[in-house]
């Protein structure tokens, strides 16, 4: 069996065909810029060399497939993804999953909130995620299937109403609050879905993606399941990694206004927290690929990639005992 499995999250930053206008304030990509971006993204994927990768900001799954064709390591990998709704009022990016490991079943989009979660009355799209999470079961080893969920929660970008102006500090504050409420509601919906998934499947879970907030924020802690029973909560892979050195930990996944922070996370269920009795493996270390953020490469992503190396315990010994 493969003892080490590598999981990564990769916000591609507007992966779209050339000539497509994505936002009013963003010029369409030229053919030359498009080619440079695809080549850089393919090179970065080969550098990461992860077994399972969650992607964000995919405006076209066919463009991602072209990226995979340009790689050395992922030409034959499984690709799960769903294009944005072409009839939607606004073009919204989606997420995707690429796996070199076999899939237990076809992937699915988790677009709707659970019935007991909703945005405040009067909100736009009160019963669904802005960008639907994606779920797929990945076969990590004989008898070990991992539920992998790729997420991209609501950004901090102010949610203005049509008549609002960013020049008014009061309206700016209210717009930021609306974004926070949506991100918090999405985090709550995701927590409920993860709990239901854990009860239904009884499988290890890994959640990875762009949370648009730091690990100890309220919204991320909601997803982690702070306050829930130990067997149901998740753990930040950074905090449970075996090789964590607090004196030298300089990981970050985004650089904004000269501030370094990490909003891209990999969360693991108790099965990968070696301090717990039900562990079937451990997080060896977490690596950040972020040099391109300081280099300012125009074709590169505006996010660093996060890679977690997970070691499964030997089958026939620790693994069999943990699985019961």
mmCIF file of C-alpha atoms in Angstrom:
data_model
loop_
_atom_site.group_PDB
_atom_site.id
_atom_site.type_symbol
_atom_site.label_atom_id
_atom_site.label_comp_id
_atom_site.label_asym_id
_atom_site.label_seq_id
_atom_site.Cartn_x
_atom_site.Cartn_y
_atom_site.Cartn_z
ATOM 1 C CA UNK A 1 0.000 0.000 0.000
ATOM 2 C CA UNK A 2 1.018 3.630 -0.446
ATOM 3 C CA UNK A 3 2.102 4.797 2.992
ATOM 4 C CA UNK A 4 2.320 8.525 2.250
ATOM 5 C CA UNK A 5 -0.491 10.460 0.599
ATOM 6 C CA UNK A 6 -0.130 14.093 -0.378
ATOM 7 C CA UNK A 7 -3.095 16.504 -0.348
ATOM 8 C CA UNK A 8 -2.943 20.063 -1.678
ATOM 9 C CA UNK A 9 -5.153 23.071 -2.239
ATOM 10 C CA UNK A 10 -4.598 25.419 -5.182
ATOM 11 C CA UNK A 11 -6.464 28.681 -5.826
ATOM 12 C CA UNK A 12 -5.661 29.204 -9.510
ATOM 13 C CA UNK A 13 -6.742 32.888 -9.663
ATOM 14 C CA UNK A 14 -9.284 33.231 -12.454
ATOM 15 C CA UNK A 15 -8.562 30.194 -14.624
ATOM 16 C CA UNK A 16 -10.648 31.031 -17.695
ATOM 17 C CA UNK A 17 -10.485 31.063 -21.498
ATOM 18 C CA UNK A 18 -8.856 34.064 -23.170
ATOM 19 C CA UNK A 19 -11.046 36.995 -24.089
ATOM 20 C CA UNK A 20 -13.713 36.307 -21.462
ATOM 21 C CA UNK A 21 -14.680 39.251 -19.233
ATOM 22 C CA UNK A 22 -14.935 37.906 -15.681
ATOM 23 C CA UNK A 23 -15.388 41.159 -13.731
ATOM 24 C CA UNK A 24 -16.126 44.749 -14.692
ATOM 25 C CA UNK A 25 -12.785 45.954 -13.322
ATOM 26 C CA UNK A 26 -10.681 43.168 -14.912
ATOM 27 C CA UNK A 27 -9.584 43.161 -18.530
ATOM 28 C CA UNK A 28 -10.008 39.865 -20.406
ATOM 29 C CA UNK A 29 -6.919 37.683 -20.706
ATOM 30 C CA UNK A 30 -5.004 37.961 -23.988
ATOM 31 C CA UNK A 31 -3.974 34.777 -25.842
ATOM 32 C CA UNK A 32 -0.366 35.360 -24.784
ATOM 33 C CA UNK A 33 -1.324 35.837 -21.120
ATOM 34 C CA UNK A 34 -3.527 32.749 -21.310
ATOM 35 C CA UNK A 35 -0.700 30.556 -22.614
ATOM 36 C CA UNK A 36 1.703 31.840 -19.957
ATOM 37 C CA UNK A 37 -0.828 31.185 -17.193
ATOM 38 C CA UNK A 38 -1.541 27.636 -18.324
ATOM 39 C CA UNK A 39 2.167 26.826 -18.582
ATOM 40 C CA UNK A 40 2.887 28.262 -15.123
ATOM 41 C CA UNK A 41 -0.068 26.432 -13.557
ATOM 42 C CA UNK A 42 0.981 23.117 -15.132
ATOM 43 C CA UNK A 43 4.560 23.589 -13.918
ATOM 44 C CA UNK A 44 3.337 24.387 -10.415
ATOM 45 C CA UNK A 45 1.183 21.253 -10.347
ATOM 46 C CA UNK A 46 4.165 19.077 -11.230
ATOM 47 C CA UNK A 47 6.175 20.835 -8.534
ATOM 48 C CA UNK A 48 3.492 20.165 -5.904
ATOM 49 C CA UNK A 49 3.320 16.493 -6.907
ATOM 50 C CA UNK A 50 0.278 15.835 -4.703
ATOM 51 C CA UNK A 51 -1.951 12.786 -4.990
ATOM 52 C CA UNK A 52 -5.158 14.774 -4.446
ATOM 53 C CA UNK A 53 -5.552 18.480 -5.265
ATOM 54 C CA UNK A 54 -8.510 20.767 -4.631
ATOM 55 C CA UNK A 55 -8.823 23.768 -6.961
ATOM 56 C CA UNK A 56 -10.627 27.083 -6.641
ATOM 57 C CA UNK A 57 -11.492 29.891 -9.097
ATOM 58 C CA UNK A 58 -12.132 27.584 -12.040
ATOM 59 C CA UNK A 59 -14.226 29.459 -14.600
ATOM 60 C CA UNK A 60 -13.902 26.642 -17.132
ATOM 61 C CA UNK A 61 -13.301 22.970 -16.387
ATOM 62 C CA UNK A 62 -12.083 22.491 -19.975
ATOM 63 C CA UNK A 63 -9.289 24.989 -19.321
ATOM 64 C CA UNK A 64 -8.283 22.980 -16.245
ATOM 65 C CA UNK A 65 -8.254 19.850 -18.398
ATOM 66 C CA UNK A 66 -5.887 21.632 -20.785
ATOM 67 C CA UNK A 67 -3.624 22.458 -17.839
ATOM 68 C CA UNK A 68 -3.587 18.777 -16.857
ATOM 69 C CA UNK A 69 -2.608 17.825 -20.409
ATOM 70 C CA UNK A 70 0.428 20.111 -20.130
ATOM 71 C CA UNK A 71 1.672 18.445 -16.947
ATOM 72 C CA UNK A 72 3.921 15.420 -16.640
ATOM 73 C CA UNK A 73 2.227 13.962 -13.554
ATOM 74 C CA UNK A 74 -1.541 14.486 -14.060
ATOM 75 C CA UNK A 75 -2.371 13.610 -17.648
ATOM 76 C CA UNK A 76 -4.159 10.455 -16.566
ATOM 77 C CA UNK A 77 -5.522 11.706 -13.235
ATOM 78 C CA UNK A 78 -9.211 11.687 -12.310
ATOM 79 C CA UNK A 79 -10.803 15.130 -12.747
ATOM 80 C CA UNK A 80 -14.049 16.042 -11.000
ATOM 81 C CA UNK A 81 -15.587 19.450 -11.584
ATOM 82 C CA UNK A 82 -18.722 21.270 -12.661
ATOM 83 C CA UNK A 83 -18.819 24.395 -14.814
ATOM 84 C CA UNK A 84 -20.548 27.538 -13.540
ATOM 85 C CA UNK A 85 -24.178 27.927 -14.565
ATOM 86 C CA UNK A 86 -24.114 29.763 -17.933
ATOM 87 C CA UNK A 87 -27.633 31.112 -17.295
ATOM 88 C CA UNK A 88 -26.771 32.654 -13.920
ATOM 89 C CA UNK A 89 -27.068 36.419 -13.550
ATOM 90 C CA UNK A 90 -23.390 36.610 -12.578
ATOM 91 C CA UNK A 91 -20.515 34.404 -13.756
ATOM 92 C CA UNK A 92 -19.220 32.655 -10.639
ATOM 93 C CA UNK A 93 -16.153 30.412 -10.495
ATOM 94 C CA UNK A 94 -16.404 26.846 -9.282
ATOM 95 C CA UNK A 95 -14.092 24.373 -7.567
ATOM 96 C CA UNK A 96 -12.587 21.100 -8.812
ATOM 97 C CA UNK A 97 -10.759 18.029 -7.606
ATOM 98 C CA UNK A 98 -7.957 16.118 -9.340
ATOM 99 C CA UNK A 99 -6.827 12.771 -7.962
ATOM 100 C CA UNK A 100 -4.183 10.265 -8.990
ATOM 101 C CA UNK A 101 -5.815 7.875 -6.537
ATOM 102 C CA UNK A 102 -8.949 5.958 -7.567
ATOM 103 C CA UNK A 103 -12.371 7.359 -6.708
ATOM 104 C CA UNK A 104 -14.915 5.356 -4.719
ATOM 105 C CA UNK A 105 -17.841 7.018 -6.486
ATOM 106 C CA UNK A 106 -18.496 9.943 -8.836
ATOM 107 C CA UNK A 107 -17.983 13.334 -7.282
ATOM 108 C CA UNK A 108 -20.913 15.586 -6.444
ATOM 109 C CA UNK A 109 -21.528 19.286 -5.900
ATOM 110 C CA UNK A 110 -23.005 20.319 -2.534
ATOM 111 C CA UNK A 111 -24.738 23.451 -3.726
ATOM 112 C CA UNK A 112 -27.641 23.772 -1.296
ATOM 113 C CA UNK A 113 -27.573 24.559 2.401
ATOM 114 C CA UNK A 114 -29.030 21.986 4.788
ATOM 115 C CA UNK A 115 -32.692 22.633 5.534
ATOM 116 C CA UNK A 116 -31.914 24.083 8.982
ATOM 117 C CA UNK A 117 -29.455 26.720 7.706
ATOM 118 C CA UNK A 118 -30.337 29.876 5.768
ATOM 119 C CA UNK A 119 -29.231 33.450 5.208
ATOM 120 C CA UNK A 120 -31.233 36.271 6.868
ATOM 121 C CA UNK A 121 -34.552 37.152 5.159
ATOM 122 C CA UNK A 122 -34.074 39.356 2.121
ATOM 123 C CA UNK A 123 -30.623 38.013 1.286
ATOM 124 C CA UNK A 124 -29.701 37.047 -2.253
ATOM 125 C CA UNK A 125 -29.569 33.250 -2.763
ATOM 126 C CA UNK A 126 -30.444 32.594 0.894
ATOM 127 C CA UNK A 127 -30.393 28.789 0.656
ATOM 128 C CA UNK A 128 -27.196 28.016 -1.245
ATOM 129 C CA UNK A 129 -23.442 28.431 -1.341
ATOM 130 C CA UNK A 130 -21.945 31.167 -3.484
ATOM 131 C CA UNK A 131 -19.539 28.518 -4.812
ATOM 132 C CA UNK A 132 -20.748 24.974 -4.273
ATOM 133 C CA UNK A 133 -18.341 22.710 -2.344
ATOM 134 C CA UNK A 134 -17.380 19.493 -4.093
ATOM 135 C CA UNK A 135 -17.302 16.055 -2.460
ATOM 136 C CA UNK A 136 -15.591 12.886 -3.661
ATOM 137 C CA UNK A 137 -14.581 9.640 -1.982
ATOM 138 C CA UNK A 138 -10.899 8.868 -2.611
ATOM 139 C CA UNK A 139 -9.555 5.333 -2.114
ATOM 140 C CA UNK A 140 -6.320 5.882 -0.193
ATOM 141 C CA UNK A 141 -5.539 2.230 0.556
ATOM 142 C CA UNK A 142 -7.335 -1.128 0.575
ATOM 143 C CA UNK A 143 -10.289 -0.652 2.927
ATOM 144 C CA UNK A 144 -9.550 3.064 3.459
ATOM 145 C CA UNK A 145 -11.751 5.595 1.623
ATOM 146 C CA UNK A 146 -11.433 9.265 2.506
ATOM 147 C CA UNK A 147 -14.256 11.771 2.023
ATOM 148 C CA UNK A 148 -12.541 14.774 0.441
ATOM 149 C CA UNK A 149 -14.417 18.088 0.321
ATOM 150 C CA UNK A 150 -13.114 21.064 -1.690
ATOM 151 C CA UNK A 151 -14.392 24.476 -0.582
ATOM 152 C CA UNK A 152 -14.212 28.154 -1.478
ATOM 153 C CA UNK A 153 -16.099 30.223 1.070
ATOM 154 C CA UNK A 154 -17.366 33.779 0.518
ATOM 155 C CA UNK A 155 -14.595 36.336 0.237
ATOM 156 C CA UNK A 156 -14.091 39.432 2.356
ATOM 157 C CA UNK A 157 -14.943 41.608 -0.635
ATOM 158 C CA UNK A 158 -17.693 44.042 0.449
ATOM 159 C CA UNK A 159 -21.176 42.968 -0.635
ATOM 160 C CA UNK A 160 -22.584 46.287 -1.847
ATOM 161 C CA UNK A 161 -26.180 46.863 -2.750
ATOM 162 C CA UNK A 162 -26.822 48.316 -6.206
ATOM 163 C CA UNK A 163 -27.093 51.929 -5.025
ATOM 164 C CA UNK A 164 -24.204 51.796 -2.527
ATOM 165 C CA UNK A 165 -20.950 53.690 -2.841
ATOM 166 C CA UNK A 166 -17.667 52.537 -1.370
ATOM 167 C CA UNK A 167 -16.827 56.154 -0.623
ATOM 168 C CA UNK A 168 -19.277 56.143 2.306
ATOM 169 C CA UNK A 169 -17.601 54.516 5.363
ATOM 170 C CA UNK A 170 -20.970 53.504 6.807
ATOM 171 C CA UNK A 171 -22.065 51.749 3.619
ATOM 172 C CA UNK A 172 -18.631 50.136 3.347
ATOM 173 C CA UNK A 173 -18.960 48.733 6.879
ATOM 174 C CA UNK A 174 -22.433 47.360 6.173
ATOM 175 C CA UNK A 175 -21.220 45.757 2.933
ATOM 176 C CA UNK A 176 -18.357 44.072 4.806
ATOM 177 C CA UNK A 177 -20.831 42.852 7.414
ATOM 178 C CA UNK A 178 -23.021 41.289 4.709
ATOM 179 C CA UNK A 179 -19.994 39.417 3.382
ATOM 180 C CA UNK A 180 -19.125 38.216 6.869
ATOM 181 C CA UNK A 181 -22.683 37.020 7.484
ATOM 182 C CA UNK A 182 -22.649 35.043 4.243
ATOM 183 C CA UNK A 183 -19.249 33.509 4.963
ATOM 184 C CA UNK A 184 -20.408 32.606 8.468
ATOM 185 C CA UNK A 185 -23.616 31.067 7.139
ATOM 186 C CA UNK A 186 -21.671 29.077 4.536
ATOM 187 C CA UNK A 187 -19.301 27.882 7.261
ATOM 188 C CA UNK A 188 -22.282 26.775 9.370
ATOM 189 C CA UNK A 189 -23.880 24.974 6.426
ATOM 190 C CA UNK A 190 -20.579 23.244 5.691
ATOM 191 C CA UNK A 191 -20.210 22.153 9.316
ATOM 192 C CA UNK A 192 -23.687 20.600 9.263
ATOM 193 C CA UNK A 193 -22.976 18.812 5.976
ATOM 194 C CA UNK A 194 -19.655 17.475 7.306
ATOM 195 C CA UNK A 195 -21.309 16.195 10.470
ATOM 196 C CA UNK A 196 -24.026 14.464 8.446
ATOM 197 C CA UNK A 197 -21.372 13.010 6.131
ATOM 198 C CA UNK A 198 -19.394 11.654 9.078
ATOM 199 C CA UNK A 199 -22.472 9.965 10.547
ATOM 200 C CA UNK A 200 -23.590 8.523 7.192
ATOM 201 C CA UNK A 201 -20.289 7.299 5.760
ATOM 202 C CA UNK A 202 -18.169 6.566 8.822
ATOM 203 C CA UNK A 203 -15.085 7.470 6.812
ATOM 204 C CA UNK A 204 -12.120 9.778 7.436
ATOM 205 C CA UNK A 205 -12.630 13.293 6.093
ATOM 206 C CA UNK A 206 -10.309 15.932 4.672
ATOM 207 C CA UNK A 207 -11.546 19.432 3.860
ATOM 208 C CA UNK A 208 -9.299 21.667 1.794
ATOM 209 C CA UNK A 209 -9.615 24.964 0.034
ATOM 210 C CA UNK A 210 -9.831 28.722 0.276
ATOM 211 C CA UNK A 211 -11.673 29.643 3.484
ATOM 212 C CA UNK A 212 -11.107 33.385 2.994
ATOM 213 C CA UNK A 213 -10.200 33.657 6.675
ATOM 214 C CA UNK A 214 -7.396 32.612 9.006
ATOM 215 C CA UNK A 215 -7.393 29.371 10.978
ATOM 216 C CA UNK A 216 -8.442 30.869 14.314
ATOM 217 C CA UNK A 217 -11.245 33.030 12.895
ATOM 218 C CA UNK A 218 -14.807 32.387 14.012
ATOM 219 C CA UNK A 219 -15.845 31.169 10.559
ATOM 220 C CA UNK A 220 -12.996 28.662 10.199
ATOM 221 C CA UNK A 221 -13.524 27.417 13.749
ATOM 222 C CA UNK A 222 -17.179 26.790 12.884
ATOM 223 C CA UNK A 223 -16.041 24.477 10.088
ATOM 224 C CA UNK A 224 -13.522 22.836 12.419
ATOM 225 C CA UNK A 225 -16.397 22.086 14.784
ATOM 226 C CA UNK A 226 -15.115 23.777 17.916
ATOM 227 C CA UNK A 227 -17.325 22.641 20.802
ATOM 228 C CA UNK A 228 -18.489 19.439 19.100
ATOM 229 C CA UNK A 229 -17.554 15.954 20.400
ATOM 230 C CA UNK A 230 -13.903 15.067 19.649
ATOM 231 C CA UNK A 231 -14.908 12.347 17.206
ATOM 232 C CA UNK A 232 -16.870 14.813 15.041
ATOM 233 C CA UNK A 233 -14.565 17.810 14.913
ATOM 234 C CA UNK A 234 -11.775 18.531 12.439
ATOM 235 C CA UNK A 235 -8.203 19.654 13.048
ATOM 236 C CA UNK A 236 -6.017 22.166 11.238
ATOM 237 C CA UNK A 237 -3.292 20.064 9.591
ATOM 238 C CA UNK A 238 -0.740 22.737 10.487
ATOM 239 C CA UNK A 239 -1.441 22.359 14.201
ATOM 240 C CA UNK A 240 -1.304 18.550 14.292
ATOM 241 C CA UNK A 241 1.664 18.005 11.966
ATOM 242 C CA UNK A 242 4.447 15.951 13.479
ATOM 243 C CA UNK A 243 7.240 18.282 12.370
ATOM 244 C CA UNK A 244 5.744 21.576 13.537
ATOM 245 C CA UNK A 245 8.420 24.008 14.716
ATOM 246 C CA UNK A 246 6.755 27.108 16.153
ATOM 247 C CA UNK A 247 10.071 28.994 16.085
ATOM 248 C CA UNK A 248 10.506 28.533 12.333
ATOM 249 C CA UNK A 249 6.914 28.372 11.093
ATOM 250 C CA UNK A 250 6.638 31.040 8.403
ATOM 251 C CA UNK A 251 3.850 29.620 6.289
ATOM 252 C CA UNK A 252 1.508 31.981 4.451
ATOM 253 C CA UNK A 253 -0.759 31.606 1.451
ATOM 254 C CA UNK A 254 -1.602 35.185 0.511
ATOM 255 C CA UNK A 255 0.139 38.566 0.411
ATOM 256 C CA UNK A 256 -2.193 41.573 0.514
ATOM 257 C CA UNK A 257 -1.153 45.173 1.187
ATOM 258 C CA UNK A 258 2.242 43.919 2.471
ATOM 259 C CA UNK A 259 0.481 41.622 4.983
ATOM 260 C CA UNK A 260 1.170 37.898 4.946
ATOM 261 C CA UNK A 261 -1.609 35.576 6.082
ATOM 262 C CA UNK A 262 -2.958 32.074 5.526
ATOM 263 C CA UNK A 263 -6.537 31.699 4.333
ATOM 264 C CA UNK A 264 -6.025 28.437 2.429
ATOM 265 C CA UNK A 265 -6.285 25.454 4.772
ATOM 266 C CA UNK A 266 -6.274 21.681 4.941
ATOM 267 C CA UNK A 267 -8.437 20.259 7.732
ATOM 268 C CA UNK A 268 -8.320 16.628 8.802
ATOM 269 C CA UNK A 269 -10.651 14.412 10.814
ATOM 270 C CA UNK A 270 -9.556 12.621 14.023
ATOM 271 C CA UNK A 271 -8.302 9.667 11.973
ATOM 272 C CA UNK A 272 -5.273 11.783 11.010
ATOM 273 C CA UNK A 273 -4.556 13.307 14.427
ATOM 274 C CA UNK A 274 -1.876 11.005 15.843
ATOM 275 C CA UNK A 275 -2.662 12.161 19.400
ATOM 276 C CA UNK A 276 -6.079 10.475 19.267
ATOM 277 C CA UNK A 277 -6.785 6.747 19.727
ATOM 278 C CA UNK A 278 -8.763 6.368 16.482
ATOM 279 C CA UNK A 279 -5.880 7.640 14.315
ATOM 280 C CA UNK A 280 -5.087 5.577 11.216
ATOM 281 C CA UNK A 281 -2.347 7.975 10.145
ATOM 282 C CA UNK A 282 -0.671 11.280 10.886
ATOM 283 C CA UNK A 283 0.136 14.583 9.225
ATOM 284 C CA UNK A 284 3.885 14.467 8.672
ATOM 285 C CA UNK A 285 4.257 18.108 7.660
ATOM 286 C CA UNK A 286 2.582 21.008 5.852
ATOM 287 C CA UNK A 287 4.463 22.877 3.119
ATOM 288 C CA UNK A 288 3.658 26.259 1.579
ATOM 289 C CA UNK A 289 4.650 26.986 -2.024
ATOM 290 C CA UNK A 290 4.551 30.766 -2.016
ATOM 291 C CA UNK A 291 7.774 32.180 -3.509
ATOM 292 C CA UNK A 292 5.837 33.418 -6.538
ATOM 293 C CA UNK A 293 3.871 35.825 -4.315
ATOM 294 C CA UNK A 294 7.021 37.836 -3.605
ATOM 295 C CA UNK A 295 8.223 37.595 -7.212
ATOM 296 C CA UNK A 296 5.046 39.177 -8.577
ATOM 297 C CA UNK A 297 4.834 36.956 -11.651
ATOM 298 C CA UNK A 298 1.890 38.169 -13.790
ATOM 299 C CA UNK A 299 0.983 34.645 -14.923
ATOM 300 C CA UNK A 300 1.029 33.196 -11.400
ATOM 301 C CA UNK A 301 -1.746 32.734 -8.877
ATOM 302 C CA UNK A 302 -2.252 35.344 -6.188
ATOM 303 C CA UNK A 303 -2.390 32.509 -3.626
ATOM 304 C CA UNK A 304 0.284 30.185 -2.389
ATOM 305 C CA UNK A 305 -0.397 26.478 -2.547
ATOM 306 C CA UNK A 306 -0.669 24.413 0.634
ATOM 307 C CA UNK A 307 0.545 20.801 0.676
ATOM 308 C CA UNK A 308 0.005 18.304 3.518
ATOM 309 C CA UNK A 309 1.879 15.010 3.603
ATOM 310 C CA UNK A 310 -0.071 12.311 5.453
ATOM 311 C CA UNK A 311 1.438 8.983 6.482
ATOM 312 C CA UNK A 312 -0.869 6.016 6.862
ATOM 313 C CA UNK A 313 0.043 3.577 9.598
ATOM 314 C CA UNK A 314 1.138 0.143 8.437
ATOM 315 C CA UNK A 315 -1.638 -2.168 7.425
ATOM 316 C CA UNK A 316 -1.789 -5.294 9.533
ATOM 317 C CA UNK A 317 -0.712 -3.365 12.608
ATOM 318 C CA UNK A 318 -1.725 0.115 13.632
ATOM 319 C CA UNK A 319 -4.072 0.627 10.681
ATOM 320 C CA UNK A 320 -6.043 -2.560 11.204
ATOM 321 C CA UNK A 321 -6.363 -1.803 14.916
ATOM 322 C CA UNK A 322 -7.616 1.731 14.241
ATOM 323 C CA UNK A 323 -10.180 0.513 11.732
ATOM 324 C CA UNK A 324 -11.425 -2.052 14.253
#
